[in-house]
Amino acid sequence: MKKLLNTLYLTSPNHYLSLEGENVVVLDGEETVGRVPLHNLEAIASFGYRGASPALMGACAEKGIDLSFLTPQGKFLARVTGRVRGNVILRKNQFEAARDETASLRIARNFILGKVYNSRWVLERTLRDHEMQIDADRVSKASRNLQQNLLQIRECIDSARLRGLEGESASQYFGVFEEMILQQKSVFHFEGRNRRPPLDRVNALLSFVYTLLTGMTTSALESVGLDPYVGFLHTDRPGRASLALDLMEELRPVLADRFVLTLINRNIVTAKDFSIQENGAVLMKDDTRKRILTEWQNKKKEAIRHPFLDEKVEWGMVPFAQAMLLARYLRGDLDEYPPLLWK
């Protein structure tokens, strides 16, 4: 399995990346402020507009190092990719499944099954650990509704109905999301998902971490030879990594959402880490992003026992494990794609 290496995050908008020998060099103006060997990296993410030298882009493409560019607020701009790699037969199988409504629905159904199952267990874990601190009846009701939806999702044979069940489940889950915020409730209030721009601190955190997770799933799919832009649940759109968005659905609750809740409940982020713009947009400060990225790197190193593989894997490797299982299913080695079902 792919070795989990480091991701280099550049959070200053003034940093420029260049290549010197086998090292990536970080420049601030004419001053060198960092130097990292390329062989230590699996990805580079730059939150700024100055960019990178063509030589570094070429080296990253050749060595399979994911190089992504994002705005200072975390909105994806572009990524550098090299020659198309992977098994051409596997990609043909992927494209054929994406064109086949029945085959596409079967895969999409399991993505949603994993998402709703994991959402329910995030709620159940909160009930188990913090029953006296939350409105337990309200959270229990949402969990029961998700359980009922799971039964319908398993038998769903209509794509429109599947999307309806997904939307209904998301509404139930996010309807009680604020109950899981146990600390700093007066400043980290949550009334539902909003984005572009996020209008509260919780949504600002969720959007940022979802961007990081999308980058992980995109890299994972490319590493096993799949096309991250041809999906089964999210419709194809130029420039949108539809399959990466599909794959991350089952990981949102257990990896991204729980990580955001940890940041808030452990006071790793506070109200002073955000600024509010005149249009109501809530933005994270530069130092806040750096702190979150450090915590994210640590989170990726935590190990869990994968329920299908029955072996220990780091959270950072879970997207690669799921991409590998999806590829095995599309090749015909598995009877069904097994989503990550966490407890």
mmCIF file of C-alpha atoms in Angstrom:
data_model
loop_
_atom_site.group_PDB
_atom_site.id
_atom_site.type_symbol
_atom_site.label_atom_id
_atom_site.label_comp_id
_atom_site.label_asym_id
_atom_site.label_seq_id
_atom_site.Cartn_x
_atom_site.Cartn_y
_atom_site.Cartn_z
ATOM 1 C CA MET A 1 0.000 0.000 0.000
ATOM 2 C CA LYS A 2 1.095 3.559 -0.646
ATOM 3 C CA LYS A 3 3.343 4.939 2.083
ATOM 4 C CA LEU A 4 1.924 7.912 3.972
ATOM 5 C CA LEU A 5 4.416 10.741 3.573
ATOM 6 C CA ASN A 6 4.205 14.434 4.430
ATOM 7 C CA THR A 7 2.185 17.212 2.868
ATOM 8 C CA LEU A 8 3.898 20.599 2.621
ATOM 9 C CA TYR A 9 1.431 23.434 3.257
ATOM 10 C CA LEU A 10 2.342 27.010 2.295
ATOM 11 C CA THR A 11 -0.001 29.430 4.039
ATOM 12 C CA SER A 12 1.653 32.773 3.328
ATOM 13 C CA PRO A 13 0.404 34.538 0.161
ATOM 14 C CA ASN A 14 3.966 35.846 -0.403
ATOM 15 C CA HIS A 15 5.634 32.436 -0.719
ATOM 16 C CA TYR A 16 6.970 31.256 -4.066
ATOM 17 C CA LEU A 17 8.071 27.686 -4.759
ATOM 18 C CA SER A 18 11.100 26.719 -6.813
ATOM 19 C CA LEU A 19 13.299 23.688 -7.477
ATOM 20 C CA GLU A 20 16.946 23.331 -6.492
ATOM 21 C CA GLY A 21 18.413 19.913 -7.169
ATOM 22 C CA GLU A 22 16.091 17.414 -5.514
ATOM 23 C CA ASN A 23 14.667 19.983 -3.082
ATOM 24 C CA VAL A 24 11.651 22.251 -3.114
ATOM 25 C CA VAL A 25 12.739 25.721 -2.015
ATOM 26 C CA VAL A 26 10.324 28.189 -0.422
ATOM 27 C CA LEU A 27 11.076 31.830 -1.180
ATOM 28 C CA ASP A 28 9.709 34.977 0.425
ATOM 29 C CA GLY A 29 10.831 37.649 -1.996
ATOM 30 C CA GLU A 30 14.524 36.902 -2.540
ATOM 31 C CA GLU A 31 14.953 35.212 0.848
ATOM 32 C CA THR A 32 14.928 31.425 1.225
ATOM 33 C CA VAL A 33 12.665 30.545 4.149
ATOM 34 C CA GLY A 34 12.412 26.779 3.699
ATOM 35 C CA ARG A 35 13.903 23.767 1.940
ATOM 36 C CA VAL A 36 12.407 20.269 1.838
ATOM 37 C CA PRO A 37 13.653 17.148 -0.028
ATOM 38 C CA LEU A 38 11.123 16.049 -2.646
ATOM 39 C CA HIS A 39 11.440 12.393 -1.663
ATOM 40 C CA ASN A 40 9.897 13.247 1.741
ATOM 41 C CA LEU A 41 6.701 14.613 0.181
ATOM 42 C CA GLU A 42 3.506 13.136 -1.207
ATOM 43 C CA ALA A 43 1.797 16.499 -1.772
ATOM 44 C CA ILE A 44 2.280 20.272 -1.748
ATOM 45 C CA ALA A 45 -0.569 22.717 -1.182
ATOM 46 C CA SER A 46 -0.007 26.437 -1.695
ATOM 47 C CA PHE A 47 -2.559 28.880 -0.238
ATOM 48 C CA GLY A 48 -1.558 31.932 -2.262
ATOM 49 C CA TYR A 49 -1.231 33.434 -5.710
ATOM 50 C CA ARG A 50 2.528 33.638 -6.386
ATOM 51 C CA GLY A 51 2.737 30.075 -7.659
ATOM 52 C CA ALA A 52 5.671 27.835 -8.475
ATOM 53 C CA SER A 53 8.406 27.518 -11.061
ATOM 54 C CA PRO A 54 7.825 25.368 -14.168
ATOM 55 C CA ALA A 55 10.832 23.259 -13.139
ATOM 56 C CA LEU A 56 9.207 22.382 -9.813
ATOM 57 C CA MET A 57 5.884 21.657 -11.505
ATOM 58 C CA GLY A 58 7.634 19.273 -13.887
ATOM 59 C CA ALA A 59 9.489 17.524 -11.079
ATOM 60 C CA CYS A 60 6.291 17.071 -9.073
ATOM 61 C CA ALA A 61 4.463 15.672 -12.100
ATOM 62 C CA GLU A 62 7.315 13.261 -12.829
ATOM 63 C CA LYS A 63 7.559 12.025 -9.225
ATOM 64 C CA GLY A 64 3.804 11.798 -8.643
ATOM 65 C CA ILE A 65 3.761 14.572 -6.019
ATOM 66 C CA ASP A 66 0.387 16.292 -5.915
ATOM 67 C CA LEU A 67 0.860 20.071 -6.320
ATOM 68 C CA SER A 68 -2.285 22.096 -5.638
ATOM 69 C CA PHE A 69 -2.990 25.823 -5.586
ATOM 70 C CA LEU A 70 -5.727 27.329 -3.412
ATOM 71 C CA THR A 71 -6.810 30.814 -2.413
ATOM 72 C CA PRO A 72 -5.794 32.048 1.056
ATOM 73 C CA GLN A 73 -9.350 31.144 2.159
ATOM 74 C CA GLY A 74 -8.946 27.540 0.958
ATOM 75 C CA LYS A 75 -10.897 27.637 -2.317
ATOM 76 C CA PHE A 76 -9.394 25.262 -4.867
ATOM 77 C CA LEU A 77 -7.800 26.947 -7.906
ATOM 78 C CA ALA A 78 -5.770 24.362 -9.830
ATOM 79 C CA ARG A 79 -3.512 21.353 -9.530
ATOM 80 C CA VAL A 80 -0.549 20.052 -11.490
ATOM 81 C CA THR A 81 -0.723 16.578 -12.987
ATOM 82 C CA GLY A 82 1.718 14.738 -15.209
ATOM 83 C CA ARG A 83 1.217 11.993 -17.772
ATOM 84 C CA VAL A 84 -1.907 9.911 -17.336
ATOM 85 C CA ARG A 85 -1.004 6.774 -15.433
ATOM 86 C CA GLY A 86 -2.927 3.672 -14.556
ATOM 87 C CA ASN A 87 -4.554 0.714 -16.209
ATOM 88 C CA VAL A 88 -6.416 1.761 -19.358
ATOM 89 C CA ILE A 89 -8.763 -1.223 -18.960
ATOM 90 C CA LEU A 90 -9.686 -0.034 -15.471
ATOM 91 C CA ARG A 91 -10.553 3.434 -16.760
ATOM 92 C CA LYS A 92 -12.621 1.940 -19.585
ATOM 93 C CA ASN A 93 -14.545 -0.055 -16.983
ATOM 94 C CA GLN A 94 -15.056 3.137 -14.993
ATOM 95 C CA PHE A 95 -16.369 5.057 -18.000
ATOM 96 C CA GLU A 96 -18.705 2.223 -18.980
ATOM 97 C CA ALA A 97 -20.100 2.005 -15.431
ATOM 98 C CA ALA A 98 -20.599 5.781 -15.364
ATOM 99 C CA ARG A 99 -22.629 5.606 -18.603
ATOM 100 C CA ASP A 100 -24.723 2.671 -17.362
ATOM 101 C CA GLU A 101 -27.517 4.042 -15.157
ATOM 102 C CA THR A 102 -27.993 0.786 -13.253
ATOM 103 C CA ALA A 103 -24.288 0.239 -12.605
ATOM 104 C CA SER A 104 -23.800 3.883 -11.657
ATOM 105 C CA LEU A 105 -26.729 3.768 -9.228
ATOM 106 C CA ARG A 106 -25.336 0.659 -7.547
ATOM 107 C CA ILE A 107 -22.047 2.402 -6.765
ATOM 108 C CA ALA A 108 -23.664 5.722 -5.819
ATOM 109 C CA ARG A 109 -26.015 3.890 -3.458
ATOM 110 C CA ASN A 110 -23.085 2.486 -1.507
ATOM 111 C CA PHE A 111 -21.408 5.900 -1.274
ATOM 112 C CA ILE A 112 -24.612 7.287 0.261
ATOM 113 C CA LEU A 113 -25.079 4.225 2.425
ATOM 114 C CA GLY A 114 -21.630 4.839 3.921
ATOM 115 C CA LYS A 115 -22.322 8.537 4.410
ATOM 116 C CA VAL A 116 -25.636 8.054 6.218
ATOM 117 C CA TYR A 117 -24.367 5.089 8.256
ATOM 118 C CA ASN A 118 -21.350 7.095 9.426
ATOM 119 C CA SER A 119 -23.464 10.181 10.125
ATOM 120 C CA ARG A 120 -25.689 8.080 12.369
ATOM 121 C CA TRP A 121 -22.747 6.647 14.283
ATOM 122 C CA VAL A 122 -21.270 10.092 14.842
ATOM 123 C CA LEU A 123 -24.568 10.925 16.551
ATOM 124 C CA GLU A 124 -24.605 7.628 18.451
ATOM 125 C CA ARG A 125 -21.045 8.191 19.682
ATOM 126 C CA THR A 126 -22.074 11.623 20.979
ATOM 127 C CA LEU A 127 -25.073 10.101 22.757
ATOM 128 C CA ARG A 128 -22.864 7.492 24.367
ATOM 129 C CA ASP A 129 -20.148 9.872 25.540
ATOM 130 C CA HIS A 130 -22.048 13.106 26.268
ATOM 131 C CA GLU A 131 -25.679 12.206 26.917
ATOM 132 C CA MET A 132 -25.950 14.554 29.917
ATOM 133 C CA GLN A 133 -24.571 17.555 27.992
ATOM 134 C CA ILE A 134 -26.882 17.447 24.979
ATOM 135 C CA ASP A 135 -30.550 17.271 24.097
ATOM 136 C CA ALA A 136 -30.477 13.469 23.983
ATOM 137 C CA ASP A 137 -34.076 13.082 22.820
ATOM 138 C CA ARG A 138 -33.507 15.348 19.841
ATOM 139 C CA VAL A 139 -30.301 13.587 18.808
ATOM 140 C CA SER A 140 -31.849 10.132 19.340
ATOM 141 C CA LYS A 141 -34.771 11.059 17.095
ATOM 142 C CA ALA A 142 -32.397 12.163 14.321
ATOM 143 C CA SER A 143 -30.439 8.916 14.697
ATOM 144 C CA ARG A 144 -33.621 6.841 14.395
ATOM 145 C CA ASN A 145 -34.614 8.747 11.271
ATOM 146 C CA LEU A 146 -31.200 8.055 9.734
ATOM 147 C CA GLN A 147 -31.599 4.368 10.561
ATOM 148 C CA GLN A 148 -34.958 4.322 8.750
ATOM 149 C CA ASN A 149 -33.388 6.072 5.757
ATOM 150 C CA LEU A 150 -30.620 3.462 5.659
ATOM 151 C CA LEU A 151 -33.192 0.729 5.150
ATOM 152 C CA GLN A 152 -34.675 2.626 2.196
ATOM 153 C CA ILE A 153 -31.264 3.457 0.712
ATOM 154 C CA ARG A 154 -30.304 -0.236 0.640
ATOM 155 C CA GLU A 155 -33.350 -1.027 -1.492
ATOM 156 C CA CYS A 156 -33.384 2.156 -3.591
ATOM 157 C CA ILE A 157 -33.501 1.570 -7.356
ATOM 158 C CA ASP A 158 -34.132 5.153 -8.491
ATOM 159 C CA SER A 159 -31.391 7.801 -8.673
ATOM 160 C CA ALA A 160 -33.765 10.703 -7.975
ATOM 161 C CA ARG A 161 -35.123 8.920 -4.898
ATOM 162 C CA LEU A 162 -31.561 8.202 -3.761
ATOM 163 C CA ARG A 163 -30.657 11.889 -3.942
ATOM 164 C CA GLY A 164 -33.841 12.706 -2.062
ATOM 165 C CA LEU A 165 -32.911 10.294 0.729
ATOM 166 C CA GLU A 166 -29.407 11.769 0.831
ATOM 167 C CA GLY A 167 -30.769 15.296 1.164
ATOM 168 C CA GLU A 168 -33.267 14.267 3.828
ATOM 169 C CA SER A 169 -30.540 12.479 5.799
ATOM 170 C CA ALA A 170 -28.200 15.461 5.574
ATOM 171 C CA SER A 171 -30.994 17.699 6.863
ATOM 172 C CA GLN A 172 -31.570 15.389 9.833
ATOM 173 C CA TYR A 173 -27.855 15.169 10.612
ATOM 174 C CA PHE A 174 -27.014 18.853 10.303
ATOM 175 C CA GLY A 175 -30.236 19.703 12.105
ATOM 176 C CA VAL A 176 -28.663 18.400 15.328
ATOM 177 C CA PHE A 177 -25.024 19.138 14.486
ATOM 178 C CA GLU A 178 -24.941 22.034 16.956
ATOM 179 C CA GLU A 179 -25.753 19.590 19.774
ATOM 180 C CA MET A 180 -22.299 18.072 19.251
ATOM 181 C CA ILE A 181 -20.637 21.446 19.863
ATOM 182 C CA LEU A 182 -19.987 21.103 23.587
ATOM 183 C CA GLN A 183 -17.704 24.096 24.168
ATOM 184 C CA GLN A 184 -17.787 27.754 23.061
ATOM 185 C CA LYS A 185 -21.432 27.393 21.982
ATOM 186 C CA SER A 186 -22.048 31.149 22.178
ATOM 187 C CA VAL A 187 -19.529 31.867 19.395
ATOM 188 C CA PHE A 188 -19.618 28.589 17.436
ATOM 189 C CA HIS A 189 -23.321 28.475 16.646
ATOM 190 C CA PHE A 190 -24.559 26.429 13.692
ATOM 191 C CA GLU A 191 -27.932 26.671 11.960
ATOM 192 C CA GLY A 192 -27.171 24.653 8.841
ATOM 193 C CA ARG A 193 -24.687 24.414 5.998
ATOM 194 C CA ASN A 194 -23.831 27.561 4.031
ATOM 195 C CA ARG A 195 -20.881 28.260 1.762
ATOM 196 C CA ARG A 196 -19.486 30.555 -0.920
ATOM 197 C CA PRO A 197 -18.931 32.358 1.391
ATOM 198 C CA PRO A 198 -19.381 30.659 4.778
ATOM 199 C CA LEU A 199 -21.444 32.872 7.090
ATOM 200 C CA ASP A 200 -20.392 31.493 10.466
ATOM 201 C CA ARG A 201 -17.268 30.050 12.080
ATOM 202 C CA VAL A 202 -18.398 26.432 11.980
ATOM 203 C CA ASN A 203 -19.123 26.565 8.244
ATOM 204 C CA ALA A 204 -15.790 28.259 7.628
ATOM 205 C CA LEU A 205 -14.076 25.313 9.338
ATOM 206 C CA LEU A 206 -16.173 22.690 7.547
ATOM 207 C CA SER A 207 -15.561 24.202 4.105
ATOM 208 C CA PHE A 208 -11.806 24.417 4.694
ATOM 209 C CA VAL A 209 -11.497 20.823 5.933
ATOM 210 C CA TYR A 210 -13.726 19.527 3.124
ATOM 211 C CA THR A 211 -11.293 21.118 0.672
ATOM 212 C CA LEU A 212 -8.410 19.250 2.307
ATOM 213 C CA LEU A 213 -10.358 15.987 2.172
ATOM 214 C CA THR A 214 -11.227 16.501 -1.505
ATOM 215 C CA GLY A 215 -7.526 16.850 -2.266
ATOM 216 C CA MET A 216 -6.838 13.565 -0.481
ATOM 217 C CA THR A 217 -9.552 11.647 -2.339
ATOM 218 C CA THR A 218 -8.464 13.095 -5.690
ATOM 219 C CA SER A 219 -4.870 11.960 -5.130
ATOM 220 C CA ALA A 220 -6.051 8.561 -3.912
ATOM 221 C CA LEU A 221 -8.113 7.902 -7.038
ATOM 222 C CA GLU A 222 -5.304 8.935 -9.363
ATOM 223 C CA SER A 223 -2.858 6.722 -7.458
ATOM 224 C CA VAL A 224 -4.905 3.584 -8.237
ATOM 225 C CA GLY A 225 -5.476 4.529 -11.877
ATOM 226 C CA LEU A 226 -9.038 5.926 -11.733
ATOM 227 C CA ASP A 227 -10.179 9.195 -13.285
ATOM 228 C CA PRO A 228 -11.243 11.493 -10.404
ATOM 229 C CA TYR A 229 -13.380 13.590 -12.773
ATOM 230 C CA VAL A 230 -15.802 10.853 -13.870
ATOM 231 C CA GLY A 231 -18.232 10.134 -11.059
ATOM 232 C CA PHE A 232 -21.302 8.055 -10.304
ATOM 233 C CA LEU A 233 -23.176 10.263 -7.842
ATOM 234 C CA HIS A 234 -22.090 13.823 -8.669
ATOM 235 C CA THR A 235 -22.818 14.754 -12.260
ATOM 236 C CA ASP A 236 -19.914 15.473 -14.590
ATOM 237 C CA ARG A 237 -18.984 19.114 -14.953
ATOM 238 C CA PRO A 238 -15.852 20.620 -16.520
ATOM 239 C CA GLY A 239 -13.225 21.120 -13.841
ATOM 240 C CA ARG A 240 -15.115 19.265 -11.097
ATOM 241 C CA ALA A 241 -13.540 16.137 -9.602
ATOM 242 C CA SER A 242 -16.883 14.328 -9.440
ATOM 243 C CA LEU A 243 -15.562 10.918 -8.377
ATOM 244 C CA ALA A 244 -13.398 12.523 -5.684
ATOM 245 C CA LEU A 245 -16.533 14.223 -4.343
ATOM 246 C CA ASP A 246 -18.352 10.872 -4.501
ATOM 247 C CA LEU A 247 -15.658 9.072 -2.546
ATOM 248 C CA MET A 248 -15.380 11.727 0.149
ATOM 249 C CA GLU A 249 -19.095 11.514 1.009
ATOM 250 C CA GLU A 250 -18.683 8.507 3.288
ATOM 251 C CA LEU A 251 -15.624 10.138 4.922
ATOM 252 C CA ARG A 252 -17.163 13.534 5.672
ATOM 253 C CA PRO A 253 -18.858 12.624 8.968
ATOM 254 C CA VAL A 254 -16.156 10.453 10.512
ATOM 255 C CA LEU A 255 -13.047 12.253 9.325
ATOM 256 C CA ALA A 256 -13.873 15.872 8.482
ATOM 257 C CA ASP A 257 -16.867 16.631 10.732
ATOM 258 C CA ARG A 258 -15.447 14.944 13.835
ATOM 259 C CA PHE A 259 -12.145 16.735 13.249
ATOM 260 C CA VAL A 260 -13.927 20.114 13.158
ATOM 261 C CA LEU A 261 -15.832 19.263 16.338
ATOM 262 C CA THR A 262 -12.553 18.349 18.034
ATOM 263 C CA LEU A 263 -11.021 21.690 17.057
ATOM 264 C CA ILE A 264 -13.925 23.518 18.701
ATOM 265 C CA ASN A 265 -14.527 21.298 21.725
ATOM 266 C CA ARG A 266 -10.847 21.217 22.684
ATOM 267 C CA ASN A 267 -10.530 24.988 22.241
ATOM 268 C CA ILE A 268 -7.875 24.538 19.546
ATOM 269 C CA VAL A 269 -9.687 27.309 17.666
ATOM 270 C CA THR A 270 -11.519 30.207 19.292
ATOM 271 C CA ALA A 271 -13.570 33.189 18.154
ATOM 272 C CA LYS A 272 -10.476 35.387 17.808
ATOM 273 C CA ASP A 273 -9.160 33.081 15.070
ATOM 274 C CA PHE A 274 -11.717 34.422 12.575
ATOM 275 C CA SER A 275 -12.568 37.731 10.961
ATOM 276 C CA ILE A 276 -15.999 38.853 9.742
ATOM 277 C CA GLN A 277 -16.207 40.797 6.477
ATOM 278 C CA GLU A 278 -18.676 43.542 5.582
ATOM 279 C CA ASN A 279 -20.707 41.122 3.447
ATOM 280 C CA GLY A 280 -21.042 38.717 6.388
ATOM 281 C CA ALA A 281 -18.424 36.251 5.185
ATOM 282 C CA VAL A 282 -16.408 34.613 7.953
ATOM 283 C CA LEU A 283 -12.727 34.032 7.163
ATOM 284 C CA MET A 284 -9.987 32.246 9.048
ATOM 285 C CA LYS A 285 -6.823 34.142 9.897
ATOM 286 C CA ASP A 286 -3.458 32.986 8.542
ATOM 287 C CA ASP A 287 -2.214 31.667 11.886
ATOM 288 C CA THR A 288 -5.467 29.754 12.321
ATOM 289 C CA ARG A 289 -4.994 27.921 9.038
ATOM 290 C CA LYS A 290 -1.454 26.973 10.050
ATOM 291 C CA ARG A 291 -2.671 25.568 13.358
ATOM 292 C CA ILE A 292 -5.483 23.616 11.688
ATOM 293 C CA LEU A 293 -3.136 22.176 9.083
ATOM 294 C CA THR A 294 -0.778 20.980 11.818
ATOM 295 C CA GLU A 295 -3.669 19.289 13.601
ATOM 296 C CA TRP A 296 -4.843 17.788 10.296
ATOM 297 C CA GLN A 297 -1.433 16.253 9.711
ATOM 298 C CA ASN A 298 -1.565 14.722 13.187
ATOM 299 C CA LYS A 299 -5.085 13.430 12.564
ATOM 300 C CA LYS A 300 -3.960 11.703 9.382
ATOM 301 C CA LYS A 301 -1.410 9.710 11.394
ATOM 302 C CA GLU A 302 -3.990 8.267 13.820
ATOM 303 C CA ALA A 303 -4.688 4.587 13.186
ATOM 304 C CA ILE A 304 -8.025 2.767 12.983
ATOM 305 C CA ARG A 305 -8.937 -0.818 12.154
ATOM 306 C CA HIS A 306 -10.432 -0.861 8.698
ATOM 307 C CA PRO A 307 -13.754 -2.735 8.980
ATOM 308 C CA PHE A 308 -13.515 -4.423 5.560
ATOM 309 C CA LEU A 309 -9.767 -5.030 5.282
ATOM 310 C CA ASP A 310 -9.579 -5.955 8.985
ATOM 311 C CA GLU A 311 -6.187 -4.334 9.414
ATOM 312 C CA LYS A 312 -4.850 -1.177 10.984
ATOM 313 C CA VAL A 313 -4.562 1.807 8.663
ATOM 314 C CA GLU A 314 -3.835 5.461 9.319
ATOM 315 C CA TRP A 315 -6.661 7.916 8.661
ATOM 316 C CA GLY A 316 -4.488 9.484 5.983
ATOM 317 C CA MET A 317 -4.450 6.140 4.159
ATOM 318 C CA VAL A 318 -8.206 5.517 4.343
ATOM 319 C CA PRO A 319 -8.998 7.397 1.084
ATOM 320 C CA PHE A 320 -6.331 5.294 -0.678
ATOM 321 C CA ALA A 321 -7.797 2.099 0.791
ATOM 322 C CA GLN A 322 -11.298 3.042 -0.427
ATOM 323 C CA ALA A 323 -9.983 4.019 -3.867
ATOM 324 C CA MET A 324 -8.227 0.651 -4.080
ATOM 325 C CA LEU A 325 -11.452 -1.179 -3.155
ATOM 326 C CA LEU A 326 -13.404 0.797 -5.751
ATOM 327 C CA ALA A 327 -10.830 -0.120 -8.397
ATOM 328 C CA ARG A 328 -11.057 -3.792 -7.390
ATOM 329 C CA TYR A 329 -14.831 -3.659 -7.744
ATOM 330 C CA LEU A 330 -14.653 -2.040 -11.193
ATOM 331 C CA ARG A 331 -12.153 -4.707 -12.297
ATOM 332 C CA GLY A 332 -14.604 -7.407 -11.196
ATOM 333 C CA ASP A 333 -12.547 -8.632 -8.222
ATOM 334 C CA LEU A 334 -15.302 -7.717 -5.717
ATOM 335 C CA ASP A 335 -19.039 -8.315 -5.962
ATOM 336 C CA GLU A 336 -19.813 -4.890 -4.509
ATOM 337 C CA TYR A 337 -18.002 -1.689 -3.538
ATOM 338 C CA PRO A 338 -17.600 -1.770 0.287
ATOM 339 C CA PRO A 339 -17.920 1.717 1.797
ATOM 340 C CA LEU A 340 -16.137 2.516 5.036
ATOM 341 C CA LEU A 341 -18.636 1.714 7.808
ATOM 342 C CA TRP A 342 -17.240 3.232 11.030
ATOM 343 C CA LYS A 343 -18.283 2.726 14.628
#
